[in-house]
Short mmCIF file of C-alpha atoms in Angstrom, two decimals:
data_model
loop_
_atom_site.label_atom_id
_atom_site.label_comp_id
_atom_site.label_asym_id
_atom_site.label_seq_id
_atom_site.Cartn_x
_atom_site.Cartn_y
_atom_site.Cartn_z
CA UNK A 1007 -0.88 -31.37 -30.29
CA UNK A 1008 -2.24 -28.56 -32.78
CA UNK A 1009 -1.68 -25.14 -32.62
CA UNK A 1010 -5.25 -24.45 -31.79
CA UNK A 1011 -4.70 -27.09 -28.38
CA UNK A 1012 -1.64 -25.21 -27.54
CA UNK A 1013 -3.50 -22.04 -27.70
CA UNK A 1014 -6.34 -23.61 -25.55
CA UNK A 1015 -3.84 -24.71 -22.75
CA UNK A 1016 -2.05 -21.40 -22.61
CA UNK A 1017 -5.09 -19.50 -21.99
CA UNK A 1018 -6.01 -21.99 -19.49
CA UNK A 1019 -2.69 -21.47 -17.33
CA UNK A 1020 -3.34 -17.62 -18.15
CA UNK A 1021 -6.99 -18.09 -16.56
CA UNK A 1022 -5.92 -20.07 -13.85
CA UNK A 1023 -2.93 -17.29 -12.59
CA UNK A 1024 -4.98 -14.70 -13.03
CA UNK A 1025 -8.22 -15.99 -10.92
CA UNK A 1026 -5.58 -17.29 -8.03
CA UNK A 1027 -4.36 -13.42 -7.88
CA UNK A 1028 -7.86 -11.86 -8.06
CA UNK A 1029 -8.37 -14.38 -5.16
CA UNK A 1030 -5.34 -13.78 -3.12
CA UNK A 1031 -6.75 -9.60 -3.75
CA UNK A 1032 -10.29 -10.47 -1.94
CA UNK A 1033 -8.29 -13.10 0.90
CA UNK A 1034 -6.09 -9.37 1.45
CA UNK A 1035 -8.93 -7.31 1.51
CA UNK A 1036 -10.97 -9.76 4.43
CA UNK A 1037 -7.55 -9.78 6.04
CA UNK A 1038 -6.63 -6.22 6.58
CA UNK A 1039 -8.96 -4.76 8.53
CA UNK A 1040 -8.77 -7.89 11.36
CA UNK A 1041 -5.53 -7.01 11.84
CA UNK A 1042 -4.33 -5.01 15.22
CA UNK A 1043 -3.73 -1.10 14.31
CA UNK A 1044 -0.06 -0.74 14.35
CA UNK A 1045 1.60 2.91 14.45
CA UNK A 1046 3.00 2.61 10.93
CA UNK A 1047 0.80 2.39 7.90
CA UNK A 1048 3.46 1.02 6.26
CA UNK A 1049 3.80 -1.86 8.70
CA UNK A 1050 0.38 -2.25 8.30
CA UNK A 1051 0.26 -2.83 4.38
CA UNK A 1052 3.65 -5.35 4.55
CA UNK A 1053 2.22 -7.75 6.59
CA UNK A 1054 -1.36 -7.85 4.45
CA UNK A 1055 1.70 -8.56 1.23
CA UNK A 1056 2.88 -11.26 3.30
CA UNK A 1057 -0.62 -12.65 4.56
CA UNK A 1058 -1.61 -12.66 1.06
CA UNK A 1059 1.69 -13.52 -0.92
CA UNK A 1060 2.14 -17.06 1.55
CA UNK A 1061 -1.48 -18.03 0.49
CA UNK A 1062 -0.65 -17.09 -3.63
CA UNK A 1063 2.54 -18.83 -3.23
CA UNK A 1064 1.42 -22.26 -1.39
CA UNK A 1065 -2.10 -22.12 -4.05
CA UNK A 1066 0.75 -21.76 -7.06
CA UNK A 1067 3.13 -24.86 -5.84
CA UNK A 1068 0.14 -26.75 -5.11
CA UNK A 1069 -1.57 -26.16 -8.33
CA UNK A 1070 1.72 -27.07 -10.47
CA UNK A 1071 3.53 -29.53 -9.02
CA UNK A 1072 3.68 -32.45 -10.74
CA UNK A 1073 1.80 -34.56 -8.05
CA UNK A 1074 -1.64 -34.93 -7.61
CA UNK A 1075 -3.71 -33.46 -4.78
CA UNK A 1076 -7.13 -33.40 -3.74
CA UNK A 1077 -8.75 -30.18 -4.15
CA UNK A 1078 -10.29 -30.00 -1.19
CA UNK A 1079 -6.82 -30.78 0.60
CA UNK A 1080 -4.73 -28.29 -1.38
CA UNK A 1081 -6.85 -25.50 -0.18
CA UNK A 1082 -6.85 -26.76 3.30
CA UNK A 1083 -3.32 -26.29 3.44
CA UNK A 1084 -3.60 -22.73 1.47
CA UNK A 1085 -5.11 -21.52 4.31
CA UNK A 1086 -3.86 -23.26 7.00
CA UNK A 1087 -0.73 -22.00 5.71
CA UNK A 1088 -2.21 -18.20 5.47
CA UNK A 1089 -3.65 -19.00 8.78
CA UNK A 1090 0.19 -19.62 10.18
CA UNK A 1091 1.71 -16.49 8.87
CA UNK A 1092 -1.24 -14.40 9.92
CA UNK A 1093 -0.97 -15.76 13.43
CA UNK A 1094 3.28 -15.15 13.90
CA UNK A 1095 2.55 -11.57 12.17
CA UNK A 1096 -0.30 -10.48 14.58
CA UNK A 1097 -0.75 -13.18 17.73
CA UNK A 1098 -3.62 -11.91 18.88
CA UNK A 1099 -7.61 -12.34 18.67
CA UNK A 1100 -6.64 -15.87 16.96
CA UNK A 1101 -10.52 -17.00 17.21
CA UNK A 1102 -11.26 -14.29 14.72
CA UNK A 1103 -8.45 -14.70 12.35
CA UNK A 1104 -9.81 -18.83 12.67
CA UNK A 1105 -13.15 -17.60 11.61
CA UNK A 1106 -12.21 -15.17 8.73
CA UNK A 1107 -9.79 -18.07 7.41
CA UNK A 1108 -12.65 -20.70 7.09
CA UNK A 1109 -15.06 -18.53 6.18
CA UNK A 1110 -13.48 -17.49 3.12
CA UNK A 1111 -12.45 -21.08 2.59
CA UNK A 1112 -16.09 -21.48 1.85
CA UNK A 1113 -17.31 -17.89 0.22
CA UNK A 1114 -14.09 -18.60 -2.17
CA UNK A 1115 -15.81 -21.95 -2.89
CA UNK A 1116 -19.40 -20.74 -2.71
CA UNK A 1117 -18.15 -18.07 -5.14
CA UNK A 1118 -16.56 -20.12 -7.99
CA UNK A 1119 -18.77 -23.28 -7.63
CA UNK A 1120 -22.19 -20.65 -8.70
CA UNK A 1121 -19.22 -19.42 -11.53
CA UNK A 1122 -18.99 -23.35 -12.56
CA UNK A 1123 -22.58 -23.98 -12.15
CA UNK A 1124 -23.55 -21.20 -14.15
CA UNK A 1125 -20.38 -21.95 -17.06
CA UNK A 1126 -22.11 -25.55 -17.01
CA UNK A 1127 -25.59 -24.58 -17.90
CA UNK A 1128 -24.58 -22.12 -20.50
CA UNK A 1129 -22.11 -25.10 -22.21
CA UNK A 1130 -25.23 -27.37 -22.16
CA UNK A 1131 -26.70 -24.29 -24.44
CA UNK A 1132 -24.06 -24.30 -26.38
CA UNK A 1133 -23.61 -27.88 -27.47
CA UNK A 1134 -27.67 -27.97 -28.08
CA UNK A 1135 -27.46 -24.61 -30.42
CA UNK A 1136 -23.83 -24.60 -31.99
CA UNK A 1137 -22.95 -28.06 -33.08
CA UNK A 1138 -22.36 -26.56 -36.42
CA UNK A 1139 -19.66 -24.42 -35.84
CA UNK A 1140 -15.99 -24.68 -36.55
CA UNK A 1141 -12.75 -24.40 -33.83
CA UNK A 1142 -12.00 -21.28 -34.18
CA UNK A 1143 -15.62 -20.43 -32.90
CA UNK A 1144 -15.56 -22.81 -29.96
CA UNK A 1145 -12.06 -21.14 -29.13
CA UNK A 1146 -13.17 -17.54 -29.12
CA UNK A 1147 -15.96 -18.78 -27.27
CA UNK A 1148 -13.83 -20.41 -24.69
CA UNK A 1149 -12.18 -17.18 -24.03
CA UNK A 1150 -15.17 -15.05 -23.69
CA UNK A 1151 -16.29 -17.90 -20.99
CA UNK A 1152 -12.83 -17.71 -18.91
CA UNK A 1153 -13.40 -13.67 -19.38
CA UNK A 1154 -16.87 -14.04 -17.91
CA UNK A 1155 -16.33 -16.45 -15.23
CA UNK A 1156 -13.37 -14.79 -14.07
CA UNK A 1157 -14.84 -11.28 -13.33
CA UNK A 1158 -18.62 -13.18 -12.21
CA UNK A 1159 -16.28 -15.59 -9.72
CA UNK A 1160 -13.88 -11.74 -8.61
CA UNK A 1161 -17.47 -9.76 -7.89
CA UNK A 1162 -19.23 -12.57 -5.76
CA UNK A 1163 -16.21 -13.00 -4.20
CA UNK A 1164 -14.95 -9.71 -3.31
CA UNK A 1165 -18.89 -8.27 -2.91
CA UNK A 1166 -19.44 -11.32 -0.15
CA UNK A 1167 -15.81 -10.75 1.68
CA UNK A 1168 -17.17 -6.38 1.58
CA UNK A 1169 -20.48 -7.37 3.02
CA UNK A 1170 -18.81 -9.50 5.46
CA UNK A 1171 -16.33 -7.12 6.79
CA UNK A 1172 -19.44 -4.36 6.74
CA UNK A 1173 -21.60 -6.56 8.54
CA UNK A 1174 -19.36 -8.35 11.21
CA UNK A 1175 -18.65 -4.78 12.70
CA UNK A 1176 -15.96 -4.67 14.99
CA UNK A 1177 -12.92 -6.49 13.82
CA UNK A 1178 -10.29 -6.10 16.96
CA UNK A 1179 -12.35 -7.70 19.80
CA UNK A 1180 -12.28 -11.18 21.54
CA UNK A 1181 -13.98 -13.83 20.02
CA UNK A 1182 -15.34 -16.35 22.52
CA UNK A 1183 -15.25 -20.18 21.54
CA UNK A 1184 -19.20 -20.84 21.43
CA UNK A 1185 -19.34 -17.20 19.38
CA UNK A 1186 -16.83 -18.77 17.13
CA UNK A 1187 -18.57 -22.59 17.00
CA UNK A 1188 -22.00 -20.58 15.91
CA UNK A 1189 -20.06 -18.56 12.83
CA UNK A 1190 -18.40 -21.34 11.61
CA UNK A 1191 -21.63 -23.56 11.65
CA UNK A 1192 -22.63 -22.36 8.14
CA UNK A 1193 -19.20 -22.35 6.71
CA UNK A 1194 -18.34 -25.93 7.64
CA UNK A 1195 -21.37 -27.26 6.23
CA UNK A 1196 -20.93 -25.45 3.09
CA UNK A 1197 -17.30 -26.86 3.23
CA UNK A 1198 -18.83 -30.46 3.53
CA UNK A 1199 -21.36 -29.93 1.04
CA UNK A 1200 -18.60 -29.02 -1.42
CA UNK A 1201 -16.78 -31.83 -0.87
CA UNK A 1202 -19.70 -34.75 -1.71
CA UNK A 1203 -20.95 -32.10 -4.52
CA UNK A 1204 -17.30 -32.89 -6.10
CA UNK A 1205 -17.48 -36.42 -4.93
CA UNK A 1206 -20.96 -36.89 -6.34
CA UNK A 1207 -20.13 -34.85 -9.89
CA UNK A 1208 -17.47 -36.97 -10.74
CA UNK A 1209 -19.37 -40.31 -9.63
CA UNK A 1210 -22.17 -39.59 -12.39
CA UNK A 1211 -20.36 -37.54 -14.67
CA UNK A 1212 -20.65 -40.87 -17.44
CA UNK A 1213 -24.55 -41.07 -16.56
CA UNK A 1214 -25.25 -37.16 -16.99
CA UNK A 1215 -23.32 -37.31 -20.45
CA UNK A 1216 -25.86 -39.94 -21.73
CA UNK A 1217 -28.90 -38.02 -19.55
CA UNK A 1218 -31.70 -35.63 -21.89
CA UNK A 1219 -30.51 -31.66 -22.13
CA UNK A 1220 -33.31 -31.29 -19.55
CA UNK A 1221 -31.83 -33.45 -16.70
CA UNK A 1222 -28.92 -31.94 -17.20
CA UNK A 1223 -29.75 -28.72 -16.79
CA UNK A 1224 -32.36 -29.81 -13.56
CA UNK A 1225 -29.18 -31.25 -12.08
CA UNK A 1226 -27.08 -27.92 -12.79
CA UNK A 1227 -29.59 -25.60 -11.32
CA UNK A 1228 -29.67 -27.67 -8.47
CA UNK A 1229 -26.40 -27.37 -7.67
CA UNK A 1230 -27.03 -23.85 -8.01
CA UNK A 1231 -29.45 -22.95 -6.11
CA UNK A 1232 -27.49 -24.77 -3.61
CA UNK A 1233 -24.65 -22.91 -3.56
CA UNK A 1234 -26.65 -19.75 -3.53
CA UNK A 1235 -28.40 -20.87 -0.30
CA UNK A 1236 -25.13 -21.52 1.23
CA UNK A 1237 -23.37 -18.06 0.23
CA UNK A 1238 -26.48 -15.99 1.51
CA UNK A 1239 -26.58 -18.36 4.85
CA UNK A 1240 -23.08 -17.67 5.47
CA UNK A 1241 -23.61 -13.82 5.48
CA UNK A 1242 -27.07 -14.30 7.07
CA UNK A 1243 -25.20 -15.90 10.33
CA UNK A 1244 -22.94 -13.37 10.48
CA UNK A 1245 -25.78 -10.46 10.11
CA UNK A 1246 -27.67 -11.73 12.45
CA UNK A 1247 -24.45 -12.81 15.12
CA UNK A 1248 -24.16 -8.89 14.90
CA UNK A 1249 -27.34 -7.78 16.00
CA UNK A 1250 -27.44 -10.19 18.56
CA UNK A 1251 -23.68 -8.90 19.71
CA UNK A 1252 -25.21 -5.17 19.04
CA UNK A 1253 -28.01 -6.17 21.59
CA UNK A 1254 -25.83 -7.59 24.23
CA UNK A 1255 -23.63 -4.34 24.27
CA UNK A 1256 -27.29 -2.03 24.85
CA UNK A 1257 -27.89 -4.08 27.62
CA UNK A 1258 -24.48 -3.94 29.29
CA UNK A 1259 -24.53 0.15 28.56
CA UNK A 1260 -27.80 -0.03 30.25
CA UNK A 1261 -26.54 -1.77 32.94
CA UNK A 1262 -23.37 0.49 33.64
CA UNK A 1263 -25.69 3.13 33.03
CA UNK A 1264 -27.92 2.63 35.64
CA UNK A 1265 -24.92 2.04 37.96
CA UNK A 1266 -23.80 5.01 37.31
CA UNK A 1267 -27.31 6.74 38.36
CA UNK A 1268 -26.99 4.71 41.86
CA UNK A 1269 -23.76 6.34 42.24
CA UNK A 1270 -24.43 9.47 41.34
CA UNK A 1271 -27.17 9.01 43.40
CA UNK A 1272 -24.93 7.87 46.41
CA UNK A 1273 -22.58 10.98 45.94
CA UNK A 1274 -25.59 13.19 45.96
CA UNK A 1275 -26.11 11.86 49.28
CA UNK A 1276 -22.89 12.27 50.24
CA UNK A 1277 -22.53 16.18 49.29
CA UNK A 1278 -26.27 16.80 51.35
CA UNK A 1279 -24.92 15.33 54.44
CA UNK A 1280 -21.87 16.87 54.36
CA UNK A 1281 -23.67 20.53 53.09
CA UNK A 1282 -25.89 19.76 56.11
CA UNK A 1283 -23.00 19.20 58.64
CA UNK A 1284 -21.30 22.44 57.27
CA UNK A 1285 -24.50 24.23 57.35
CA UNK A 1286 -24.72 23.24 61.25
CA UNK A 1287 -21.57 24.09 61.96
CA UNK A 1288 -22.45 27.71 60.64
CA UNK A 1289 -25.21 27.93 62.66
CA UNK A 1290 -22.97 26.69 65.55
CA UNK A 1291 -20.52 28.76 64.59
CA UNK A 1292 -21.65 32.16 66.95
CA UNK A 1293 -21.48 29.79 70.05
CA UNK A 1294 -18.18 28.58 69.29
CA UNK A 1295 -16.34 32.10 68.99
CA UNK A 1296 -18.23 32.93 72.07
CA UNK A 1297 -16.80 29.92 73.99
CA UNK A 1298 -13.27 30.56 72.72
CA UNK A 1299 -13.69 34.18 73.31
CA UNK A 1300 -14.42 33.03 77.09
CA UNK A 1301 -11.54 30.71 77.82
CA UNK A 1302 -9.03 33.46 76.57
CA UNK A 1303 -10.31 36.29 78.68
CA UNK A 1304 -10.23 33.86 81.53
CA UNK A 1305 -6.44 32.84 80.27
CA UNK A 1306 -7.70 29.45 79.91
CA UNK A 1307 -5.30 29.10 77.02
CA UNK A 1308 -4.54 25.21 76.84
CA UNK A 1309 -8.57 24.82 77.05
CA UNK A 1310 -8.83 26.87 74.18
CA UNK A 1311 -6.59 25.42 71.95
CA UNK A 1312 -8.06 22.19 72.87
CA UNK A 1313 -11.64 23.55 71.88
CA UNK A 1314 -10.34 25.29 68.84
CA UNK A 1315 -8.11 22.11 67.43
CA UNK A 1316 -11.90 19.92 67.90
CA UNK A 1317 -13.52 22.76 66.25
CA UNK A 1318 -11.11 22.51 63.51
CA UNK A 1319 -11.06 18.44 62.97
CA UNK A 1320 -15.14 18.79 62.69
CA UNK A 1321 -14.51 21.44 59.83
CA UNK A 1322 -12.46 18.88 58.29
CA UNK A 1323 -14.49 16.25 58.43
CA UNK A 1324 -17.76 18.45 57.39
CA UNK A 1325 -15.29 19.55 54.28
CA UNK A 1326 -14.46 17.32 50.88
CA UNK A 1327 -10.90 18.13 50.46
CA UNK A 1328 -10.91 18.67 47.04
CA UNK A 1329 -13.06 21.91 46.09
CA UNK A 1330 -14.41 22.03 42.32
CA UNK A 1331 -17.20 24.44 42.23
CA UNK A 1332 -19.88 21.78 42.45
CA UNK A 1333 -21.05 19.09 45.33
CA UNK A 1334 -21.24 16.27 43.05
CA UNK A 1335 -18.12 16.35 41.74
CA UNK A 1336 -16.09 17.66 45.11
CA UNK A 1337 -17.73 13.85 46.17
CA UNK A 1338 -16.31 12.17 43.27
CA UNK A 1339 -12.88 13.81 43.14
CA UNK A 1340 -12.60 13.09 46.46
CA UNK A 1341 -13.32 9.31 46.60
CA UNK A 1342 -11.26 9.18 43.59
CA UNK A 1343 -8.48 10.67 44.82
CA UNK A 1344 -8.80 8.65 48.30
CA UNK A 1345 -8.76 5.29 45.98
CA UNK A 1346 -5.59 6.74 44.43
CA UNK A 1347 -3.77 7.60 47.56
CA UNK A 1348 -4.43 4.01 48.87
CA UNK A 1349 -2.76 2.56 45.57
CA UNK A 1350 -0.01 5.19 45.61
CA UNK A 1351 -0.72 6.94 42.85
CA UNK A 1352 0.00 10.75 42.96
CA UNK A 1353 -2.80 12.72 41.78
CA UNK A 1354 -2.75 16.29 40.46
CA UNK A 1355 -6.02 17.97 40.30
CA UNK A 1356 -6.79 21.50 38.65
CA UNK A 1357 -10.44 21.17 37.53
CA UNK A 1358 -13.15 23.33 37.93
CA UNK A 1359 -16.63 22.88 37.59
CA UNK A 1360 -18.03 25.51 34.73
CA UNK A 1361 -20.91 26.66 37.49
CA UNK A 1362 -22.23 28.81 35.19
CA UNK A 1363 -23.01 26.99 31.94
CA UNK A 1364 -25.47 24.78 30.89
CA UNK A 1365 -23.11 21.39 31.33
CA UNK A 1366 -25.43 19.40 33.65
CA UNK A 1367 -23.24 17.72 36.43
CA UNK A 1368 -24.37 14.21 35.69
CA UNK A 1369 -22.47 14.47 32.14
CA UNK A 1370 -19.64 15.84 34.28
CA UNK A 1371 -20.19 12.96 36.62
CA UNK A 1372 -19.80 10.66 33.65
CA UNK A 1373 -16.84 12.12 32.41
CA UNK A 1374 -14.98 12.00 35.68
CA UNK A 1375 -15.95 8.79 36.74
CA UNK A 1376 -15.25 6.85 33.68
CA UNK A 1377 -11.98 8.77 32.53
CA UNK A 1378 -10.50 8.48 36.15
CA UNK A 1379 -11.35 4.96 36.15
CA UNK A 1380 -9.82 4.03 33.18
CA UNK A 1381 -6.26 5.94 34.21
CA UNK A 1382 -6.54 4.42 37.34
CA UNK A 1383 -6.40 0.88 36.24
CA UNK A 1384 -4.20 1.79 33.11
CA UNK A 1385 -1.67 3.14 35.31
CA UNK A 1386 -1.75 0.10 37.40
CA UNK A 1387 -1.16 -1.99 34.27
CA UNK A 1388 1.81 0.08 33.63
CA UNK A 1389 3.37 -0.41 36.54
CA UNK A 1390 5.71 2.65 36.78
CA UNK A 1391 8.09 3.63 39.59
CA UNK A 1392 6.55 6.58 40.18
CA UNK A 1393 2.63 6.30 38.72
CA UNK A 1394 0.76 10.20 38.29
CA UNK A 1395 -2.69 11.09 37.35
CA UNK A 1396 -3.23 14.98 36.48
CA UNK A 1397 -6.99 15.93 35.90
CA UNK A 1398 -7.31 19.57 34.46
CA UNK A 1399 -10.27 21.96 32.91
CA UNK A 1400 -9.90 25.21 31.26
CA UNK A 1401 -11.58 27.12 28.57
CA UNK A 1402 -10.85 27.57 24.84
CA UNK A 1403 -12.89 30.68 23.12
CA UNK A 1404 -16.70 28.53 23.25
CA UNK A 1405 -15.09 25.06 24.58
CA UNK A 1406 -14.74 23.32 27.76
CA UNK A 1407 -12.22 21.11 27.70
CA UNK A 1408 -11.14 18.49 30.64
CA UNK A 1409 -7.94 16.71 30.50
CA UNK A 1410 -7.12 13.54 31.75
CA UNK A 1411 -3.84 12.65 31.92
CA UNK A 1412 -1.86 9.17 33.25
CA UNK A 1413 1.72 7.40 33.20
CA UNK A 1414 2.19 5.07 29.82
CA UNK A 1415 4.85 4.72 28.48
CA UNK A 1416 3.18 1.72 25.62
CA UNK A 1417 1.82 2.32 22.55
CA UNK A 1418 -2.17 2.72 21.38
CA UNK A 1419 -3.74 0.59 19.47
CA UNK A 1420 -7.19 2.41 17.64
CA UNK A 1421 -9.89 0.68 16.08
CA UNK A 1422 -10.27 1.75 12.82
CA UNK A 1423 -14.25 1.88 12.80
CA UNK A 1424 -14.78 3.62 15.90
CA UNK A 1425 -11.45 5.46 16.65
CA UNK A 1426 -10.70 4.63 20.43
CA UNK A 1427 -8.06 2.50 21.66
CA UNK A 1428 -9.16 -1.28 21.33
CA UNK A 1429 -9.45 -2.70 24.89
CA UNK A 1430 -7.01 -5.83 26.00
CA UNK A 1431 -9.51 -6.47 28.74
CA UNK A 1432 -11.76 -9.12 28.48
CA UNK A 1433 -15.00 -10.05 30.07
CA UNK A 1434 -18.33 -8.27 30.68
CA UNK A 1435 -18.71 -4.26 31.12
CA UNK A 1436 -15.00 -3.46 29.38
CA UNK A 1437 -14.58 -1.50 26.34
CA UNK A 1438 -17.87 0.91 27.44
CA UNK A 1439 -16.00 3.54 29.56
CA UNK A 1440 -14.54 5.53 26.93
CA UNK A 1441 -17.99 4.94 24.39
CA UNK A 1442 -19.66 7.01 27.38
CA UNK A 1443 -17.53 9.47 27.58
CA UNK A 1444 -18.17 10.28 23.97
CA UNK A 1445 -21.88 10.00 24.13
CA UNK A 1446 -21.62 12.75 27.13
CA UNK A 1447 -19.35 15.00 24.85
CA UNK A 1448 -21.36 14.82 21.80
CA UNK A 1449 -24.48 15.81 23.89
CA UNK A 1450 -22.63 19.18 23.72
CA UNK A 1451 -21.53 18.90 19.87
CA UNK A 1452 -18.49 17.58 21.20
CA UNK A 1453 -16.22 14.70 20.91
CA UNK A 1454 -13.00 12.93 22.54
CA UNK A 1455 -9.26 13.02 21.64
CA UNK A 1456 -6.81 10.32 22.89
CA UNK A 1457 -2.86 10.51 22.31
CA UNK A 1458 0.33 9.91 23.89
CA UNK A 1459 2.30 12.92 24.56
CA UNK A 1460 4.63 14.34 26.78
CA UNK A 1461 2.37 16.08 30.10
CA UNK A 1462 3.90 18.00 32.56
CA UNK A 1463 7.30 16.61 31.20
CA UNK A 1464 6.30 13.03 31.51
CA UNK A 1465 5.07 10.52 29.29
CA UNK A 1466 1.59 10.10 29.60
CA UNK A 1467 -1.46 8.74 27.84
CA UNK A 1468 -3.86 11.83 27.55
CA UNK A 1469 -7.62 12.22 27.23
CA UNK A 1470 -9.03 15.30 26.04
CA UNK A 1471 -12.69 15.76 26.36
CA UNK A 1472 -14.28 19.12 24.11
CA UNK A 1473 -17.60 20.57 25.27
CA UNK A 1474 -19.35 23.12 23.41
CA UNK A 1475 -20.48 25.31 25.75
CA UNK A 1476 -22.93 28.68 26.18
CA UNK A 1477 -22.12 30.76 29.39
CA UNK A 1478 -24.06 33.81 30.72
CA UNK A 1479 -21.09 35.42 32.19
CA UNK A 1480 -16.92 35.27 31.87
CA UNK A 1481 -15.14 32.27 33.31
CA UNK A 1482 -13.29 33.30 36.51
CA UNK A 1483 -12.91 30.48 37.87
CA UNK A 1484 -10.62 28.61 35.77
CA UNK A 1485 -7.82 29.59 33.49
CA UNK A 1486 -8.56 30.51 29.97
CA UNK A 1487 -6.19 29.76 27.30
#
């Protein structure tokens, strides 16, 4: 061996490490943000090391050991073996950590085989227009290809795994099997295609070395364009997979929207039957003092009380219980808090309806509904000795805020693209709760704040919604802060 052969097979190891770590950097970057939110960055960014340092290390072994393996079966068991780690770091949503795994099984190969395709047609150029030149020339111009193919093979690869984790959206949610069979279609068939590609390229390798520069290049673009087809299909899928996942979640918000107008609907009902009962009770009212005002002067006292303690259960059933300044929410405050008394779950309840601002009581209705809701069956899930909801409102210089407040003693888990907790519930109409709450605030240049803190010296998990709000006169009838 010359020098000039040692020379070539050092910067062939060189160009081999450093394209298996610009790989493992792209398989770390798709990985990350599928990952569950965790309270500590820091957590966060070790297990992305470790993801991506068991798929280096297996690649490495693989690559130089001194047996044989087919290519195609070395990087199954890179990422089966990334796929493992990933899993026992983060066992959950395992259909999507599946599909990221085999999908950049075949971007890495889509990536690299247009690199090779492209490094073959260019060699064909060079062997028709440099036959003249010396070793040193073919060497230097060995290392400008490894320089070139390297960063081409790093930007397709790292540009497709970007415009994958762009386009797929939401990256902590349940991934159902036939969602997960219609993703992978693409992939898997790029994966097969790769394989009789290599099986076919090493078959006629002999024949294409005695074929004209123009076959050669025919069959070389053909591959190409191939394995262009297959990298834009792969993103296509998942593109469109979105939209159609973007369409199904309208529908369901139109669907709990419109629910939510039949019950608002319902409690509107509810408050003008009981405003009419109250308002005939009034009118009643003269009759009923007269008649008590009777049996007393005649020293009919047990009649009286009698009379008086029927008088009084009418007012209470004519009456809500829970009195918030407005009929629509006195209704929903108090079937909520009827729903939470049967479940034994202590309720504390200081809100007031801002009666004279512009808030429109079917954003209010919103609020209520789908924040108590979601404490409700959160504090269920917890499953605490002694399970409390407090629901608060009060007023902060131009902003209404309402507080909802419920046991948990867990930890939240926030998606990173929207910023709410990512639901653990699966199935349809979950996850949209809190995502209408927000589009209620923000109708007021508003938003939503969720935390755990400590709330009337317990642990609770709180959400704080902020209204912006215009008023013609002072609050008096809630506390200002």
């Amino acid at each position: 061996m010359n020098e000039l052969q040692q020379y070539y097979e050092i910067s062939s190891h060189i160009y081999s490490f450093i394209t298996m770590l610009l790989t493992t950097c792209c398989y770390g970057s798709l990985v990350k943000p599928f990952l569950s939110a965790q309270s500590s960055c820091r957590l966060q960014k070790s297990r992305v090391w470790l993801i991506a340092a068991a798929y280096a290390c297996i690649m490495l072994f693989l690559h130089y050991m001194p047996y044989y393996i087919n290519v195609i079966l070395a990087y199954c068991i890179g990422i089966s073996g990334a796929f493992l780690v990933m899993c026992l770091l983060d066992p959950v949503y395992i259909n999507q950590k599946l599909f990221i795994s085999i999908s950049f099984f075949s971007l890495r190969w889509q990536a690299w085989r247009i690199v090779g395709q492209i490094g073959h047609v260019w060699s064909s150029l060079y062997i028709r227009f440099f036959t003249d030149k010396g070793e040193v020339f073919w060497f230097r111009l060995f290392l400008l290809d490894c320089v070139r193919d390297a960063l081409t093979g790093f930007l397709l690869l790292y540009g497709s795994i970007r415009l994958l984790v762009r386009i797929y959206g939401k990256k902590q949610e349940h991934m159902k099997m036939r969602e997960l069979l219609i993703l992978l279609i693409p992939s898997l068939s790029g994966i097969c295609a790769y394989t009789m590609i290599l099986f076919y390229y090493n078959a006629y390798t002999s024949a294409l070395e005695q074929a004209s520069l123009s076959v050669k290049l025919g069959y070389e673009m053909l591959i190409l364009l191939y394995a262009l087809i297959c990298y834009a299909t792969t993103l296509a899928i998942v593109w469109l997979f979105r939209q159609w996942k973007t369409e199904q979640e309208e529908d369901r918000q139109k669907e709990i929207f419109s629910r939510q107008m039949q019950d608002l609907k319902s409690h509107i009902t509810e408050a003008e039957r009981l405003y009419k009962d109250m308002r005939a009770l009034r009118h009643d009212m003269g009759n009923h003092l007269m008649t008590l005002k009777q049996l007393y002067a005649q020293r009919e006292s047990e009649e009286a009380e009698a009379y008086a303690a029927t008088l009084q259960d009418q007012m209470q059933a004519a009456s809500f219980g829970i009195t918030s300044g407005n009929p629509v929410t006195d209704v929903i405050l108090a079937d909520r808090k009827k729903e939470m008394e049967e479940k034994g779950i202590a309720f504390t309840c200081s809100f007031h309806y801002p009666a004279d601002s512009e808030i429109n009581a079917f954003d209010i209705s919103i609020i209520l509904n789908n924040g108590l809701s979601n404490a409700i069956e959160a504090t269920e899930r917890e499953n605490t000795p002694t399970p409390r909801i407090f629901l608060s409102s009060y007023r902060r210089k131009n902003m209404y805020i309402i507080e909802i407040a419920n046991s948990f003693t867990g930890e939240l888990a926030a998606d990173e693209q929207s910023g709410l907790p990512v639901t653990t519930k699966e199935g349809e109409g979950h996850g949209f709760g809190l995502s209408s709450i927000r589009h209620a605030a923000r109708k007021y240049l508003g938003d939503i704040e969720i935390c755990r803190e400590v709330y009337e010296q317990e642990k609770c998990c709180v959400l704080r919604v902020m209204l912006q709000i215009t008023v013609s006169t002072a609050y008096n009838s809630f506390k200002t802060i």
